[in-house]
mmCIF file of C-alpha atoms and ligand atoms in Angstrom:
data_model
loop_
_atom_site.group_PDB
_atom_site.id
_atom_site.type_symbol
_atom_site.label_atom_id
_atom_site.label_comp_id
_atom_site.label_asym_id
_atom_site.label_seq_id
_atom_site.Cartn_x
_atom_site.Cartn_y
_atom_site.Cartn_z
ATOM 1 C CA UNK A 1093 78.167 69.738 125.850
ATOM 2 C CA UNK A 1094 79.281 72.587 128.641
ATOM 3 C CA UNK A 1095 80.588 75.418 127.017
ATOM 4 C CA UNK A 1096 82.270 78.048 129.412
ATOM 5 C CA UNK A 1097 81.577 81.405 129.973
ATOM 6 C CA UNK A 1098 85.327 82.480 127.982
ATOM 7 C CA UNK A 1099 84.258 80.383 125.265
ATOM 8 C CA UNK A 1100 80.683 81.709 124.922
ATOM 9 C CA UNK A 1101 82.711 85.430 124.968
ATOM 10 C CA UNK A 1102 84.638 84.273 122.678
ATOM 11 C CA UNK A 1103 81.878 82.957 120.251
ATOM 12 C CA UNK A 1104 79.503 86.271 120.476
ATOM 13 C CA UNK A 1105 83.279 88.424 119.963
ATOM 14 C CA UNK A 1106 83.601 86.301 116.474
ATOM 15 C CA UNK A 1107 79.965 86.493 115.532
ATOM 16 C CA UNK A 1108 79.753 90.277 116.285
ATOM 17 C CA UNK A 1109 83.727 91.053 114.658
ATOM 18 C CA UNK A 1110 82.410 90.007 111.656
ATOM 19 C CA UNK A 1111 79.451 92.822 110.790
ATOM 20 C CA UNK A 1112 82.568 95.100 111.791
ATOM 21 C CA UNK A 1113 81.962 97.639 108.833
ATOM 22 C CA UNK A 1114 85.838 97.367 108.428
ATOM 23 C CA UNK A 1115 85.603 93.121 108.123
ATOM 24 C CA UNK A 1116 83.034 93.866 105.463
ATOM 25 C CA UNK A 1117 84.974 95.991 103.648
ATOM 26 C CA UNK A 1118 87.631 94.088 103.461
ATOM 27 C CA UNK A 1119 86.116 90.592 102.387
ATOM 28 C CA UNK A 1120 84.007 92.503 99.263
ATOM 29 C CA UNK A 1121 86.945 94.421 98.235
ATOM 30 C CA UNK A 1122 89.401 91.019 98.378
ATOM 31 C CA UNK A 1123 86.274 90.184 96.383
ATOM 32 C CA UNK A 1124 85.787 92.324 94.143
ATOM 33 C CA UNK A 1125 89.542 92.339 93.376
ATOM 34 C CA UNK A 1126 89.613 88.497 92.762
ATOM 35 C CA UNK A 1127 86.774 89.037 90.150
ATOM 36 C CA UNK A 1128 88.140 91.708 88.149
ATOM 37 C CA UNK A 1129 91.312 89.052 87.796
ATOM 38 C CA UNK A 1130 94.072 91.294 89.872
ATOM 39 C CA UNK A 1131 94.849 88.678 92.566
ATOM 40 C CA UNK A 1132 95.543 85.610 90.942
ATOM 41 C CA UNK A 1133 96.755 82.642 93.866
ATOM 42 C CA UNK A 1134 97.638 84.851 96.628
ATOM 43 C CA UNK A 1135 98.302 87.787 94.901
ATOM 44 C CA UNK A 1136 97.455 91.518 96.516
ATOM 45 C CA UNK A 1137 97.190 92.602 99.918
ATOM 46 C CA UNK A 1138 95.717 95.410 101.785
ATOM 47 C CA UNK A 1139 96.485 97.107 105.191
ATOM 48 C CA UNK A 1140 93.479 99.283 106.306
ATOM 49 C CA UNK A 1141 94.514 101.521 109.832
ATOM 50 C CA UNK A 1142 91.571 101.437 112.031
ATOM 51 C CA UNK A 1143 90.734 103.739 115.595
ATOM 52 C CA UNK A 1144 90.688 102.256 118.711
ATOM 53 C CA UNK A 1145 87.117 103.433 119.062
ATOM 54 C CA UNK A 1146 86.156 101.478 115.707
ATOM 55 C CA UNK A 1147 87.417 98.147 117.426
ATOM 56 C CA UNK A 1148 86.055 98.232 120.748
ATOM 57 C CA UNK A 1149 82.796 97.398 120.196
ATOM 58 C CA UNK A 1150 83.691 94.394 118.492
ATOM 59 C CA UNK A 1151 86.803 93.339 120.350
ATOM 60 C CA UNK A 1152 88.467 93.081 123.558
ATOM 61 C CA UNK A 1153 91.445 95.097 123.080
ATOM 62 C CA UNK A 1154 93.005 93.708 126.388
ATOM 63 C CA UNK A 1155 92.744 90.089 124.915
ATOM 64 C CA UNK A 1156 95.772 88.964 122.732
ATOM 65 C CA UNK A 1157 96.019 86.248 120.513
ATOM 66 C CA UNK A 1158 99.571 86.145 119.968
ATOM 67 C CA UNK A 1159 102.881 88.890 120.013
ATOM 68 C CA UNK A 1160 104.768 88.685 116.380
ATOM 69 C CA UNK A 1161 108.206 90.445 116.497
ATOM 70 C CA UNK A 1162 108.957 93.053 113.830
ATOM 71 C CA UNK A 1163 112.382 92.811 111.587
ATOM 72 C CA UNK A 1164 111.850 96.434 110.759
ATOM 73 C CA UNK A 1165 110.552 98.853 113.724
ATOM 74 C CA UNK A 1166 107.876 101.452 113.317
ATOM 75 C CA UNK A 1167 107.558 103.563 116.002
ATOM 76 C CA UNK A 1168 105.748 106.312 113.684
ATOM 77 C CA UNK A 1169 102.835 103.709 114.171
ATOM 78 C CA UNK A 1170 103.057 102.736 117.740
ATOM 79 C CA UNK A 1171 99.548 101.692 119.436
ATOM 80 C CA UNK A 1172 98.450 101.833 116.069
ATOM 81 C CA UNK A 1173 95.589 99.063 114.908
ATOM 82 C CA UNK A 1174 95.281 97.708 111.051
ATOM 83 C CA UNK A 1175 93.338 95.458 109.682
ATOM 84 C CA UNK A 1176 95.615 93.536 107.035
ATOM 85 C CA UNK A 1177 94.925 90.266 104.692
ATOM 86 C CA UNK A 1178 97.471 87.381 105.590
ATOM 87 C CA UNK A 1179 100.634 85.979 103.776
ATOM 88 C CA UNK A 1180 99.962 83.905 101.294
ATOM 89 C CA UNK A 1181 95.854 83.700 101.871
ATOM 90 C CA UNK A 1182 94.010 83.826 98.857
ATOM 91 C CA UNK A 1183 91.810 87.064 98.250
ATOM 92 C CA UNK A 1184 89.157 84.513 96.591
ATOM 93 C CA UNK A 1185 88.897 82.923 100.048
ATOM 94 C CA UNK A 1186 88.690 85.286 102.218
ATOM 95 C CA UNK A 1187 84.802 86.354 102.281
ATOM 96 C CA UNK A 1188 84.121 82.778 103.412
ATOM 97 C CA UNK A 1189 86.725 81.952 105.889
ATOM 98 C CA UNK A 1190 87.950 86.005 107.261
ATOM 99 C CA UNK A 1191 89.021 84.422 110.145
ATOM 100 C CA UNK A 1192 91.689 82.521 108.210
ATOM 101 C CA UNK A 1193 92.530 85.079 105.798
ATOM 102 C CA UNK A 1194 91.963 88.268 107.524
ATOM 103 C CA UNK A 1195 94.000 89.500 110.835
ATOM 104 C CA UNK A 1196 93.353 92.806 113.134
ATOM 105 C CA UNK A 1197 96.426 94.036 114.442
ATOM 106 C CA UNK A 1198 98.124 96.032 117.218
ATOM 107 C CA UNK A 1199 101.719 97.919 117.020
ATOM 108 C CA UNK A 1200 103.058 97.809 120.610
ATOM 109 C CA UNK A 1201 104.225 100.915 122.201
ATOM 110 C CA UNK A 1202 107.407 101.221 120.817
ATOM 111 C CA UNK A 1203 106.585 100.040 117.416
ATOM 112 C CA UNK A 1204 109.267 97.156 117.687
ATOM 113 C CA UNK A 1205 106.399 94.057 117.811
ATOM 114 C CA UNK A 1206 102.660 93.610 116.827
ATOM 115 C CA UNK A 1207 100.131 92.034 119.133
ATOM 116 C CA UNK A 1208 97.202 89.938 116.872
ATOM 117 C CA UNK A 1209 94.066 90.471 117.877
ATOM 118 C CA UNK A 1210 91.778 88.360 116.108
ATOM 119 C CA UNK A 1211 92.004 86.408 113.053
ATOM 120 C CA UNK A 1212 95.352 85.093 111.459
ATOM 121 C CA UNK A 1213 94.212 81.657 112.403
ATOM 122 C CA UNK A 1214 96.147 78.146 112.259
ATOM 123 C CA UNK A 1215 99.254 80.655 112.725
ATOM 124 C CA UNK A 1216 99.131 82.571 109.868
ATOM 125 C CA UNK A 1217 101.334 85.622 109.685
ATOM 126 C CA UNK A 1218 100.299 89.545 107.975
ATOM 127 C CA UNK A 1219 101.151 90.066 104.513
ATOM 128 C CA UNK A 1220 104.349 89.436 102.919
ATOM 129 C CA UNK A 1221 104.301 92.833 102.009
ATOM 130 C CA UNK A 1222 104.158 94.282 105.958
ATOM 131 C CA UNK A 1223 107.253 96.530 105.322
ATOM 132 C CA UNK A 1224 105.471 98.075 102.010
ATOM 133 C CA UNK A 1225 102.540 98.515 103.613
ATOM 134 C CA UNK A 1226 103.663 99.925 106.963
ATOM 135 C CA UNK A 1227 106.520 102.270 105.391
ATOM 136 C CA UNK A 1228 103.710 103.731 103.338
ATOM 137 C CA UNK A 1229 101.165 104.329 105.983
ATOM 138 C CA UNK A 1230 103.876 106.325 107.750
ATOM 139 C CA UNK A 1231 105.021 108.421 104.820
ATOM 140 C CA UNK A 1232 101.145 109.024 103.475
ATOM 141 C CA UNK A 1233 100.106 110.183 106.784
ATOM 142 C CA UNK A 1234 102.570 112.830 107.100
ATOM 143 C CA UNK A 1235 101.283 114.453 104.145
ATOM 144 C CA UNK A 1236 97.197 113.694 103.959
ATOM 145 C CA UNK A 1237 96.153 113.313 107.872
ATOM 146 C CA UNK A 1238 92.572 111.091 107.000
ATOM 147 C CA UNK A 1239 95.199 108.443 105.199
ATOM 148 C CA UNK A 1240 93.830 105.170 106.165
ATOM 149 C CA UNK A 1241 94.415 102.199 103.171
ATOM 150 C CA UNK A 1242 97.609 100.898 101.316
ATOM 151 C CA UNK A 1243 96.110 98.103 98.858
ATOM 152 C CA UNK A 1244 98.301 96.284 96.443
ATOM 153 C CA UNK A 1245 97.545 94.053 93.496
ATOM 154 C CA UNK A 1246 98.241 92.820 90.298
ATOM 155 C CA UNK A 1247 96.241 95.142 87.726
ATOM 156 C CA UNK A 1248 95.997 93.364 84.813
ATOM 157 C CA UNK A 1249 96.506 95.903 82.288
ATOM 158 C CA UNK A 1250 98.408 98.163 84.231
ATOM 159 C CA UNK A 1251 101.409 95.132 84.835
ATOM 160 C CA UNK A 1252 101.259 94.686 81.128
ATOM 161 C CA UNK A 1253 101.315 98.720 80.102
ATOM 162 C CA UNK A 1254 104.876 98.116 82.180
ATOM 163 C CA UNK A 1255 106.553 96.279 79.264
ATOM 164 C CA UNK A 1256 105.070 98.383 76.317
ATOM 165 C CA UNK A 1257 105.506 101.951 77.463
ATOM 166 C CA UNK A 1258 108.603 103.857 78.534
ATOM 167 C CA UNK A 1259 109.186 103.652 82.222
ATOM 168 C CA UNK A 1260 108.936 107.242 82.738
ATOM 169 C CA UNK A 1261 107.094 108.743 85.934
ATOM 170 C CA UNK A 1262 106.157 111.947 83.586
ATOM 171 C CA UNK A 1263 105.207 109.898 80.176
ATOM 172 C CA UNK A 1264 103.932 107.273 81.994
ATOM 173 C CA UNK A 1265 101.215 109.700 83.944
ATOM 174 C CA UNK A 1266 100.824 112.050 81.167
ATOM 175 C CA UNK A 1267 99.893 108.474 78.955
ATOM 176 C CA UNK A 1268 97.499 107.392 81.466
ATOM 177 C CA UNK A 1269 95.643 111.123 81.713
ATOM 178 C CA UNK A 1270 95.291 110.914 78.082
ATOM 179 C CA UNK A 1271 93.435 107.748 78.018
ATOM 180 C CA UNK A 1272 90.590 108.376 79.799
ATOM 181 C CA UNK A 1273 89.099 112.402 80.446
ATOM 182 C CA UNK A 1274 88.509 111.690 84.038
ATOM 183 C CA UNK A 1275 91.807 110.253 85.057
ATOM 184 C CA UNK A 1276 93.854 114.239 85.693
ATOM 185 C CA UNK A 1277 90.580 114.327 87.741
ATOM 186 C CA UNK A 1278 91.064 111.414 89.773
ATOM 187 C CA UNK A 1279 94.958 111.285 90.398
ATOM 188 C CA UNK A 1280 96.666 114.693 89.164
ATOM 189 C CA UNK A 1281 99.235 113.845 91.747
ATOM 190 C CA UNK A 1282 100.345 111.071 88.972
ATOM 191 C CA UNK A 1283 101.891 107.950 89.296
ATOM 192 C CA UNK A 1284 105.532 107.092 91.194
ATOM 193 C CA UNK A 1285 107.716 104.024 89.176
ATOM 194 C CA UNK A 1286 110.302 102.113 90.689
ATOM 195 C CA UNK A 1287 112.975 100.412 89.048
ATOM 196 C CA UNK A 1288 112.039 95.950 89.059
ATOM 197 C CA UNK A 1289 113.001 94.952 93.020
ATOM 198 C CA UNK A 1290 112.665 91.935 94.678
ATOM 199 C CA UNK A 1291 109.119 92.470 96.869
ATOM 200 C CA UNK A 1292 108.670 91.485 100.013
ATOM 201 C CA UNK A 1293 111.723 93.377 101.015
ATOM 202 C CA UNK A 1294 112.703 96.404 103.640
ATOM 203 C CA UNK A 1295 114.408 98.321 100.597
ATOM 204 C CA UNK A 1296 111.277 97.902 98.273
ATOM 205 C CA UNK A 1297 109.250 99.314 101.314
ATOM 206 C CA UNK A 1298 111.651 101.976 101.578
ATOM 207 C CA UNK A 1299 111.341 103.150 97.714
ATOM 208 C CA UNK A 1300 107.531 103.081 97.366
ATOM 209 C CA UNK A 1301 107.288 104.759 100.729
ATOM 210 C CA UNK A 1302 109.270 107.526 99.379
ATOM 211 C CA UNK A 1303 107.230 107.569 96.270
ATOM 212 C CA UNK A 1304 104.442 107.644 98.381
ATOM 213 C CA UNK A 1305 105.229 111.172 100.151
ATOM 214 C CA UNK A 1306 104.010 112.710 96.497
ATOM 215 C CA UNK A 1307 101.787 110.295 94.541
ATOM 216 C CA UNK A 1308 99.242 107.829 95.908
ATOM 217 C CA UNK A 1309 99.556 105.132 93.287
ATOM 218 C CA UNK A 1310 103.369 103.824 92.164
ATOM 219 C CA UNK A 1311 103.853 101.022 90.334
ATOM 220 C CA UNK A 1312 105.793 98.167 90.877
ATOM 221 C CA UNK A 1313 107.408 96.992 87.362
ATOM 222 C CA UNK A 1314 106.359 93.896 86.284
ATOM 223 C CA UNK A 1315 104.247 92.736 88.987
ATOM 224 C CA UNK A 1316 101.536 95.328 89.814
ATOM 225 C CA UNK A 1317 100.815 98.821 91.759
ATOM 226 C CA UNK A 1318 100.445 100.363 94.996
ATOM 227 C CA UNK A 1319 97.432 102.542 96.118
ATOM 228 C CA UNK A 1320 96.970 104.711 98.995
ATOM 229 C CA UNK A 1321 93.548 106.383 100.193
ATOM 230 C CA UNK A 1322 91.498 107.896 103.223
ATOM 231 C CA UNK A 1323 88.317 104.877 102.622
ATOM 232 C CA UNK A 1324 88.516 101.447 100.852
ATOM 233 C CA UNK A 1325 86.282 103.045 97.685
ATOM 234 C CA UNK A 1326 88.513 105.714 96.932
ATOM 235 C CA UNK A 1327 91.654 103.760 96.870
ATOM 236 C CA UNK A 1328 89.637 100.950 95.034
ATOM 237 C CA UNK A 1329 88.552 103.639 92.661
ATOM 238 C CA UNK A 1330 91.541 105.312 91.959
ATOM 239 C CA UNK A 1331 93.181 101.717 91.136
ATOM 240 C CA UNK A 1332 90.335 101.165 88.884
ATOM 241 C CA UNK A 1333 90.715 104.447 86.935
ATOM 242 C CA UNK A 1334 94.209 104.085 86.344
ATOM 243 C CA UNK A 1335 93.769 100.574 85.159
ATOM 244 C CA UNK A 1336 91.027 101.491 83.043
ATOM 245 C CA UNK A 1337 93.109 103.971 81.569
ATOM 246 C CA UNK A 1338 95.704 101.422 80.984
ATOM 247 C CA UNK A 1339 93.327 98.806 79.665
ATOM 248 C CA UNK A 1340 92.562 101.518 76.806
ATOM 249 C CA UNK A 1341 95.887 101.908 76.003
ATOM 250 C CA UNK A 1342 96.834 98.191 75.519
ATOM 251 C CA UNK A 1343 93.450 98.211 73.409
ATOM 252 C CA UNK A 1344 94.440 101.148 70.982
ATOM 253 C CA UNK A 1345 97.577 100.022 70.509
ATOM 254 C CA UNK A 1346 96.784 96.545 69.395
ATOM 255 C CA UNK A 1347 94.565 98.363 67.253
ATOM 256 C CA UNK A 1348 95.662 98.129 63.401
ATOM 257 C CA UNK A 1349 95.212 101.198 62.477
ATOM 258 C CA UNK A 1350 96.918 102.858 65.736
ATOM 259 C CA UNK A 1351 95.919 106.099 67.224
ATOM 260 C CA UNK A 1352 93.894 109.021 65.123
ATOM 261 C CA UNK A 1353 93.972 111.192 68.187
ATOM 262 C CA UNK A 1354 94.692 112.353 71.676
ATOM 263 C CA UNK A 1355 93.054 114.603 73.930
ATOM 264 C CA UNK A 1356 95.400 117.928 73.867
ATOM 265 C CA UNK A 1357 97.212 118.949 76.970
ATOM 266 C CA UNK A 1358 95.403 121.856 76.577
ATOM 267 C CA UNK A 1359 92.372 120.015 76.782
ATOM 268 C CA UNK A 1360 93.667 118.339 79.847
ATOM 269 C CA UNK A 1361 94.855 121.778 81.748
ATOM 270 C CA UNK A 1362 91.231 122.651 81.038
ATOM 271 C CA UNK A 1363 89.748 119.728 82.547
ATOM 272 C CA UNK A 1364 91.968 120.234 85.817
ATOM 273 C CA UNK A 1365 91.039 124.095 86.202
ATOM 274 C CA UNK A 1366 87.498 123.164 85.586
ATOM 275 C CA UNK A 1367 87.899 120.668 88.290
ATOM 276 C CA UNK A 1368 90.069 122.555 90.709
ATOM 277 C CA UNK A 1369 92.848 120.102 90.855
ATOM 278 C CA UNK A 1370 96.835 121.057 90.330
ATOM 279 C CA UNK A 1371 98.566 118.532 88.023
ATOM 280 C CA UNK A 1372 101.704 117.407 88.925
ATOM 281 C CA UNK A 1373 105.075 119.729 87.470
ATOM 282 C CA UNK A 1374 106.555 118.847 84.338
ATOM 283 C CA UNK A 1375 103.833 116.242 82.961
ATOM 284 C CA UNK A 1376 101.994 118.825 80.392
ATOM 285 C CA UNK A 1377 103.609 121.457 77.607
ATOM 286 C CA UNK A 1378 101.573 123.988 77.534
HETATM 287 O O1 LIG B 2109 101.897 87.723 98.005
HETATM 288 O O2 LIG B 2109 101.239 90.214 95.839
HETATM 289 O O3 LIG B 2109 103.703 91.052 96.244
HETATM 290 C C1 LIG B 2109 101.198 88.706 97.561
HETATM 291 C C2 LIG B 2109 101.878 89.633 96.670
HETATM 292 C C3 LIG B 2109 103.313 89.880 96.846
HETATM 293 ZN ZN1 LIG B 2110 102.248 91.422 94.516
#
């Protein structure tokens, strides 16, 4: 069989794309994600923003797949390149088959269409959750320039903490800090709460975007959270932590005898100065 010079390219582009540091990240944390049961079907997504100088030696920029048009425009993010998992691909899938499941993206210049690069195959489209994602990258980046991930999933114990605690930004965060000492540590910029929305949607995108301008994790009633971070470990970690936190508290309060006590707010201002973090207004009496 005669294989051509573009398809031999083409070959060593794939083989080489995927021992991309980013493509690696991205299948163990789907991974990783699938095995701690928070993407169920094809629950979650993620949107990682990559440079131009991180894709070039694995891709020929000036080669595109296909040209998607955008409902909602972004020209904050024009010439912009993500990595992103695909609509409806399942995040148990994706470490064998990234090509399928996976997609490397390019806003155009005017942030009114995306050019795919690589991946997305048999037509697949980004994430059903592009405006989320996107609308977040925008407002996270005006406020922490070395932003870089948006991951979503479906956090076991932090969906189920949304039907047994008060819906309360404050109580909610100040709930979560006392369940586990490290947790003011880890997010003291607390946790945004939106009212139940239909996802998928421009207004949803809007709402966590906003709640995104002062915390990095907001939860989404019901059906799971939103993280943003500057790598793929911290925003993995700081999911973790809060649903830790949240496991604890479904695990005390099933407990019989109920809860003996709490670590003070005193305790907790402590732990922030000794840490050199600023907790969030209003959460702690003190
Ligand atoms: O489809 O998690 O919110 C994946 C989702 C939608
Ligand atoms: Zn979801």
């Amino acid at each position: 069989m005669m294989i051509n010079e573009n398809e031999i390219k083409n070959l060593m582009i794939k083989d080489s794309l995927l021992a991309a540091p980013f493509v690696q990240e991205m299948m163990a944390a789907t991974y990783n994600m699938w095995t701690l049961g928070w993407d169920e079907r094809n629950g979650g997504n993620i949107s990682y923003l990559l440079k131009e100088e991180e894709v070039t030696p694995f891709l020929d920029i000036k080669d595109k797949v296909r040209t998607a048009i955008l409902e909602f425009p972004v020209p904050e993010l024009a010439n912009q390149y993500f990595i992103v998992t695909g609509s409806g691909k399942y995040f148990k899938n994706v470490k064998d088959n990234p090509g399928d499941c996976l997609g490397i993206i390019r806003v155009d210049g005017k942030g009114n269409s995306i050019d795919i690069l690589w991946g997305l195959e048999n037509d697949g489209k980004p994430t059903s959750e592009l405006p989320s994602h996107f609308m977040s990258h925008i407002a996270r980046l005006k406020v922490d320039k070395n932003h870089r991930i948006i991951m979503h999933n479906h956090a076991t114990n932090i969906l189920a903490m949304t039907f047994t605690h008060e819906l309360d930004e404050k109580s909610f965060t100040k709930t979560l800090w006392q369940m586990c000492t490290e947790c003011i540590v880890v997010f003291p910029d607390g946790l945004g709460i939106l009212p139940w929305m239909v996802p998928g949607t421009d207004e949803i995108g809007q709402c966590t975007a906003e709640k995104m301008l002062d915390h990095r994790l907001v939860i989404w009633p019901f059906h799971g959270i939103f993280g943003a971070g500057t790598t793929m470990d911290e925003t993995f970690g700081l999911i973790e932590t809060a649903e830790k936190a949240a496991q604890i508290y479904t695990l005390i309060h099933s407990h019989q005898g109920g809860v003996k006590q709490v670590i003070t707010d005193q305790e907790l201002a402590d732990l922030a100065k000794a840490f050199g973090v600023t907790p969030i207004e209003g959460v702690l009496t003190i």
